[in-house]
Amino acid sequence: GRFDVSRTGWDSALEALADTLSGSVPPRAAGLVRSRLQRLDEGTLRVLRVAAVVGHADVLEPLAELAGLSAWAAAAGLAQAQAAGLLHGRRFAHDLVRQVLADDTPEPMRVLWHAGIARRLADSLPPHVVAEHWWAAGDAAQALTATLAAAQLDGERGLLDAAERLLAAAAERLGESAPPALDAARIDVARAFLARQRLDLDAAESCAARALQA
């Protein structure tokens, strides 16, 4: 097809430019990706932008719904992106492609899609991922609930340090907007359970006391 020409050269160029990455996408790399994106249909671009927010294109029907397309149109868009070398299967050919698509998506649309992803895929995504989508959507209440579920899962797996990091990050994020006392109490309850698992009963009692006071 029209996108198959110099497919190998396209993949090699992505890999070469990726070696120069240091956080943000350099202009030359972004220009290379955008030149290929400009050849796509509008529907294909839309479904790719949603996929960039998700991180992959594994879930066709939710992608179609969030992009405002029929499942058939979304599938055709993914096929076009695969032919263009932008997707390898249902995964982005390189994170450069995903980054450029996400960066070029207006912020209100990203917020809307993050919330939609968290809502529609809550049963199939790990709670850690659901929480990040809710934080990105700006819904602190939903984000905290998902974060607590993620911390509980880590605690059950014996990943106590990882669970504590999640709770600390949630407290910091909520602290930016003066969190309600109940939210702080929920974090302290979770910390009390973690401390008890560590057999640090003094810390557990202290966290529980703060939660009860709140």
mmCIF file of C-alpha atoms in Angstrom:
data_model
loop_
_atom_site.group_PDB
_atom_site.id
_atom_site.type_symbol
_atom_site.label_atom_id
_atom_site.label_comp_id
_atom_site.label_asym_id
_atom_site.label_seq_id
_atom_site.Cartn_x
_atom_site.Cartn_y
_atom_site.Cartn_z
ATOM 1 C CA GLY A 1 0.000 0.000 0.000
ATOM 2 C CA ARG A 2 0.928 3.638 -0.040
ATOM 3 C CA PHE A 3 2.469 3.412 3.442
ATOM 4 C CA ASP A 4 4.636 0.361 2.818
ATOM 5 C CA VAL A 5 7.315 2.239 0.907
ATOM 6 C CA SER A 6 10.562 2.557 2.891
ATOM 7 C CA ARG A 7 8.994 0.841 5.890
ATOM 8 C CA THR A 8 12.393 -0.459 6.962
ATOM 9 C CA GLY A 9 13.885 3.023 6.621
ATOM 10 C CA TRP A 10 11.083 4.453 8.755
ATOM 11 C CA ASP A 11 11.694 1.942 11.551
ATOM 12 C CA SER A 12 15.453 2.558 11.401
ATOM 13 C CA ALA A 13 14.944 6.322 11.551
ATOM 14 C CA LEU A 14 12.771 5.972 14.660
ATOM 15 C CA GLU A 15 15.382 3.860 16.394
ATOM 16 C CA ALA A 16 18.186 6.265 15.468
ATOM 17 C CA LEU A 17 16.264 9.282 16.736
ATOM 18 C CA ALA A 18 15.238 7.470 19.902
ATOM 19 C CA ASP A 19 18.896 7.268 20.875
ATOM 20 C CA THR A 20 18.929 11.070 21.167
ATOM 21 C CA LEU A 21 15.945 11.268 23.519
ATOM 22 C CA SER A 22 16.342 12.849 26.946
ATOM 23 C CA GLY A 23 12.812 13.366 28.277
ATOM 24 C CA SER A 24 10.970 15.508 25.716
ATOM 25 C CA VAL A 25 10.707 14.649 22.034
ATOM 26 C CA PRO A 26 13.293 16.603 19.998
ATOM 27 C CA PRO A 27 11.917 18.671 17.089
ATOM 28 C CA ARG A 28 13.544 16.507 14.408
ATOM 29 C CA ALA A 29 11.964 13.330 15.811
ATOM 30 C CA ALA A 30 8.578 15.004 16.231
ATOM 31 C CA GLY A 31 8.732 16.304 12.652
ATOM 32 C CA LEU A 32 9.459 12.833 11.294
ATOM 33 C CA VAL A 33 6.471 11.344 13.111
ATOM 34 C CA ARG A 34 4.143 14.222 12.194
ATOM 35 C CA SER A 35 5.046 13.924 8.515
ATOM 36 C CA ARG A 36 3.693 10.381 8.564
ATOM 37 C CA LEU A 37 0.672 11.266 10.692
ATOM 38 C CA GLN A 38 -0.339 13.922 8.152
ATOM 39 C CA ARG A 39 -1.013 11.194 5.595
ATOM 40 C CA LEU A 40 -3.674 9.551 7.736
ATOM 41 C CA ASP A 41 -7.437 9.943 7.645
ATOM 42 C CA GLU A 42 -9.055 12.024 10.396
ATOM 43 C CA GLY A 43 -10.728 8.947 11.906
ATOM 44 C CA THR A 44 -7.394 7.142 12.062
ATOM 45 C CA LEU A 45 -5.787 10.105 13.797
ATOM 46 C CA ARG A 46 -8.598 10.257 16.305
ATOM 47 C CA VAL A 47 -8.405 6.599 17.282
ATOM 48 C CA LEU A 48 -4.596 6.834 17.472
ATOM 49 C CA ARG A 49 -4.826 9.820 19.817
ATOM 50 C CA VAL A 50 -7.098 7.861 22.140
ATOM 51 C CA ALA A 51 -4.741 4.881 21.920
ATOM 52 C CA ALA A 52 -1.843 7.184 22.835
ATOM 53 C CA VAL A 53 -3.660 8.162 26.034
ATOM 54 C CA VAL A 54 -4.376 4.492 26.806
ATOM 55 C CA GLY A 55 -0.818 3.525 25.871
ATOM 56 C CA HIS A 56 -1.781 0.858 23.322
ATOM 57 C CA ALA A 57 -4.593 -0.158 20.958
ATOM 58 C CA ASP A 58 -5.485 -3.528 22.484
ATOM 59 C CA VAL A 59 -9.085 -2.675 23.379
ATOM 60 C CA LEU A 60 -10.919 -1.923 20.147
ATOM 61 C CA GLU A 61 -14.479 -1.223 21.264
ATOM 62 C CA PRO A 62 -13.626 1.210 24.098
ATOM 63 C CA LEU A 63 -11.198 2.980 21.736
ATOM 64 C CA ALA A 64 -13.940 3.327 19.148
ATOM 65 C CA GLU A 65 -16.435 4.614 21.705
ATOM 66 C CA LEU A 66 -14.038 7.189 23.135
ATOM 67 C CA ALA A 67 -13.014 8.334 19.661
ATOM 68 C CA GLY A 68 -16.663 8.729 18.633
ATOM 69 C CA LEU A 69 -16.311 6.123 15.857
ATOM 70 C CA SER A 70 -18.012 2.889 14.984
ATOM 71 C CA ALA A 71 -16.065 -0.267 15.808
ATOM 72 C CA TRP A 72 -15.696 -0.860 12.065
ATOM 73 C CA ALA A 73 -14.249 2.628 11.450
ATOM 74 C CA ALA A 74 -11.871 2.263 14.402
ATOM 75 C CA ALA A 75 -10.669 -1.125 13.117
ATOM 76 C CA ALA A 76 -10.087 0.368 9.675
ATOM 77 C CA GLY A 77 -8.130 3.199 11.292
ATOM 78 C CA LEU A 78 -5.908 0.780 13.177
ATOM 79 C CA ALA A 79 -5.289 -1.165 9.983
ATOM 80 C CA GLN A 80 -4.244 2.045 8.240
ATOM 81 C CA ALA A 81 -1.909 2.908 11.122
ATOM 82 C CA GLN A 82 -0.369 -0.570 10.926
ATOM 83 C CA ALA A 83 0.215 -0.157 7.196
ATOM 84 C CA ALA A 84 1.822 3.210 7.908
ATOM 85 C CA GLY A 85 4.285 1.589 10.300
ATOM 86 C CA LEU A 86 2.876 3.526 13.253
ATOM 87 C CA LEU A 87 1.568 0.429 14.971
ATOM 88 C CA HIS A 88 3.176 -2.992 15.199
ATOM 89 C CA GLY A 89 0.141 -5.116 15.873
ATOM 90 C CA ARG A 90 -1.764 -3.234 18.563
ATOM 91 C CA ARG A 91 1.334 -1.555 20.015
ATOM 92 C CA PHE A 92 2.974 1.672 18.900
ATOM 93 C CA ALA A 93 5.980 1.111 16.669
ATOM 94 C CA HIS A 94 7.949 3.266 19.082
ATOM 95 C CA ASP A 95 7.133 5.369 22.128
ATOM 96 C CA LEU A 96 8.124 8.402 20.020
ATOM 97 C CA VAL A 97 4.901 7.924 18.053
ATOM 98 C CA ARG A 98 2.784 7.714 21.197
ATOM 99 C CA GLN A 99 4.476 10.758 22.733
ATOM 100 C CA VAL A 100 3.929 12.961 19.686
ATOM 101 C CA LEU A 101 0.278 11.925 19.426
ATOM 102 C CA ALA A 102 -0.300 12.625 23.127
ATOM 103 C CA ASP A 103 1.560 15.960 22.995
ATOM 104 C CA ASP A 104 -0.481 17.096 19.985
ATOM 105 C CA THR A 105 -3.809 16.234 21.618
ATOM 106 C CA PRO A 106 -5.550 19.263 23.212
ATOM 107 C CA GLU A 107 -5.566 19.120 27.005
ATOM 108 C CA PRO A 108 -9.402 19.066 27.387
ATOM 109 C CA MET A 109 -9.590 16.006 25.135
ATOM 110 C CA ARG A 110 -6.839 14.223 27.095
ATOM 111 C CA VAL A 111 -8.703 14.881 30.358
ATOM 112 C CA LEU A 112 -11.948 13.576 28.882
ATOM 113 C CA TRP A 113 -10.261 10.450 27.530
ATOM 114 C CA HIS A 114 -8.377 9.734 30.753
ATOM 115 C CA ALA A 115 -11.685 9.769 32.653
ATOM 116 C CA GLY A 116 -13.355 7.637 29.985
ATOM 117 C CA ILE A 117 -10.544 5.081 30.074
ATOM 118 C CA ALA A 118 -10.632 4.856 33.870
ATOM 119 C CA ARG A 119 -14.409 4.413 33.847
ATOM 120 C CA ARG A 120 -14.729 1.933 30.968
ATOM 121 C CA LEU A 121 -11.646 -0.175 31.644
ATOM 122 C CA ALA A 122 -11.682 -0.232 35.446
ATOM 123 C CA ASP A 123 -12.368 -3.974 35.508
ATOM 124 C CA SER A 124 -9.595 -4.902 33.081
ATOM 125 C CA LEU A 125 -6.756 -2.539 34.086
ATOM 126 C CA PRO A 126 -4.623 -2.840 37.242
ATOM 127 C CA PRO A 127 -5.766 -0.400 39.945
ATOM 128 C CA HIS A 128 -2.390 1.361 39.677
ATOM 129 C CA VAL A 129 -3.134 2.235 36.036
ATOM 130 C CA VAL A 130 -6.741 3.196 36.766
ATOM 131 C CA ALA A 131 -5.499 5.537 39.504
ATOM 132 C CA GLU A 132 -3.066 7.285 37.140
ATOM 133 C CA HIS A 133 -5.863 7.868 34.631
ATOM 134 C CA TRP A 134 -8.091 9.365 37.346
ATOM 135 C CA TRP A 135 -5.249 11.625 38.555
ATOM 136 C CA ALA A 136 -4.689 12.755 34.948
ATOM 137 C CA ALA A 137 -8.437 13.376 34.605
ATOM 138 C CA GLY A 138 -8.346 15.620 37.674
ATOM 139 C CA ASP A 139 -10.846 13.522 39.670
ATOM 140 C CA ALA A 140 -9.094 13.319 43.045
ATOM 141 C CA ALA A 141 -11.870 11.326 44.757
ATOM 142 C CA GLN A 142 -11.828 8.535 42.178
ATOM 143 C CA ALA A 143 -8.031 8.687 42.006
ATOM 144 C CA LEU A 144 -7.673 8.226 45.753
ATOM 145 C CA THR A 145 -10.056 5.259 45.785
ATOM 146 C CA ALA A 146 -8.095 3.567 43.007
ATOM 147 C CA THR A 147 -4.774 4.405 44.681
ATOM 148 C CA LEU A 148 -5.916 2.849 47.955
ATOM 149 C CA ALA A 149 -6.948 -0.287 46.051
ATOM 150 C CA ALA A 150 -3.514 -0.364 44.389
ATOM 151 C CA ALA A 151 -1.744 0.079 47.738
ATOM 152 C CA GLN A 152 -3.833 -2.698 49.266
ATOM 153 C CA LEU A 153 -2.924 -5.007 46.374
ATOM 154 C CA ASP A 154 0.774 -4.203 46.812
ATOM 155 C CA GLY A 155 0.471 -4.822 50.534
ATOM 156 C CA GLU A 156 -1.150 -8.221 49.956
ATOM 157 C CA ARG A 157 1.752 -9.098 47.680
ATOM 158 C CA GLY A 158 4.283 -8.089 50.291
ATOM 159 C CA LEU A 159 5.369 -4.996 48.323
ATOM 160 C CA LEU A 160 5.171 -2.761 51.365
ATOM 161 C CA ASP A 161 7.634 -0.113 50.160
ATOM 162 C CA ALA A 162 5.769 0.215 46.844
ATOM 163 C CA ALA A 163 2.479 0.565 48.703
ATOM 164 C CA GLU A 164 3.912 3.274 50.957
ATOM 165 C CA ARG A 165 5.218 5.189 47.927
ATOM 166 C CA LEU A 166 1.732 5.146 46.406
ATOM 167 C CA LEU A 167 0.206 6.510 49.610
ATOM 168 C CA ALA A 168 2.908 9.184 49.967
ATOM 169 C CA ALA A 169 2.368 10.315 46.368
ATOM 170 C CA ALA A 170 -1.402 10.442 46.897
ATOM 171 C CA ALA A 171 -0.985 12.528 50.056
ATOM 172 C CA GLU A 172 1.320 14.907 48.202
ATOM 173 C CA ARG A 173 -1.101 15.257 45.293
ATOM 174 C CA LEU A 174 -4.050 15.874 47.593
ATOM 175 C CA GLY A 175 -1.997 18.282 49.682
ATOM 176 C CA GLU A 176 -1.770 20.599 46.697
ATOM 177 C CA SER A 177 -5.501 21.321 47.027
ATOM 178 C CA ALA A 178 -6.055 21.139 50.834
ATOM 179 C CA PRO A 179 -7.606 17.650 50.993
ATOM 180 C CA PRO A 180 -10.705 16.987 53.088
ATOM 181 C CA ALA A 181 -9.984 15.447 56.476
ATOM 182 C CA LEU A 182 -11.691 12.208 55.442
ATOM 183 C CA ASP A 183 -9.266 11.746 52.532
ATOM 184 C CA ALA A 184 -6.275 12.195 54.833
ATOM 185 C CA ALA A 185 -7.877 9.745 57.258
ATOM 186 C CA ARG A 186 -8.305 7.112 54.542
ATOM 187 C CA ILE A 187 -4.594 7.367 53.735
ATOM 188 C CA ASP A 188 -3.707 7.089 57.436
ATOM 189 C CA VAL A 189 -5.863 3.960 57.789
ATOM 190 C CA ALA A 190 -4.023 2.384 54.864
ATOM 191 C CA ARG A 191 -0.695 3.379 56.418
ATOM 192 C CA ALA A 192 -1.771 1.820 59.719
ATOM 193 C CA PHE A 193 -2.392 -1.508 57.996
ATOM 194 C CA LEU A 194 1.008 -1.344 56.300
ATOM 195 C CA ALA A 195 2.729 -0.532 59.580
ATOM 196 C CA ARG A 196 1.000 -3.469 61.217
ATOM 197 C CA GLN A 197 2.264 -5.733 58.441
ATOM 198 C CA ARG A 198 5.772 -4.479 59.231
ATOM 199 C CA LEU A 199 5.115 -5.287 62.900
ATOM 200 C CA ASP A 200 5.695 -1.604 63.668
ATOM 201 C CA LEU A 201 2.850 -1.339 66.162
ATOM 202 C CA ASP A 202 3.770 2.139 67.390
ATOM 203 C CA ALA A 203 3.512 3.545 63.865
ATOM 204 C CA ALA A 204 0.269 1.645 63.284
ATOM 205 C CA GLU A 205 -1.230 3.100 66.457
ATOM 206 C CA SER A 206 -0.090 6.610 65.530
ATOM 207 C CA CYS A 207 -1.633 6.399 62.035
ATOM 208 C CA ALA A 208 -4.869 4.983 63.423
ATOM 209 C CA ALA A 209 -5.059 7.760 66.039
ATOM 210 C CA ARG A 210 -4.662 10.447 63.359
ATOM 211 C CA ALA A 211 -7.382 8.816 61.278
ATOM 212 C CA LEU A 212 -9.774 8.655 64.233
ATOM 213 C CA GLN A 213 -9.064 12.279 65.136
ATOM 214 C CA ALA A 214 -9.844 13.352 61.553
#
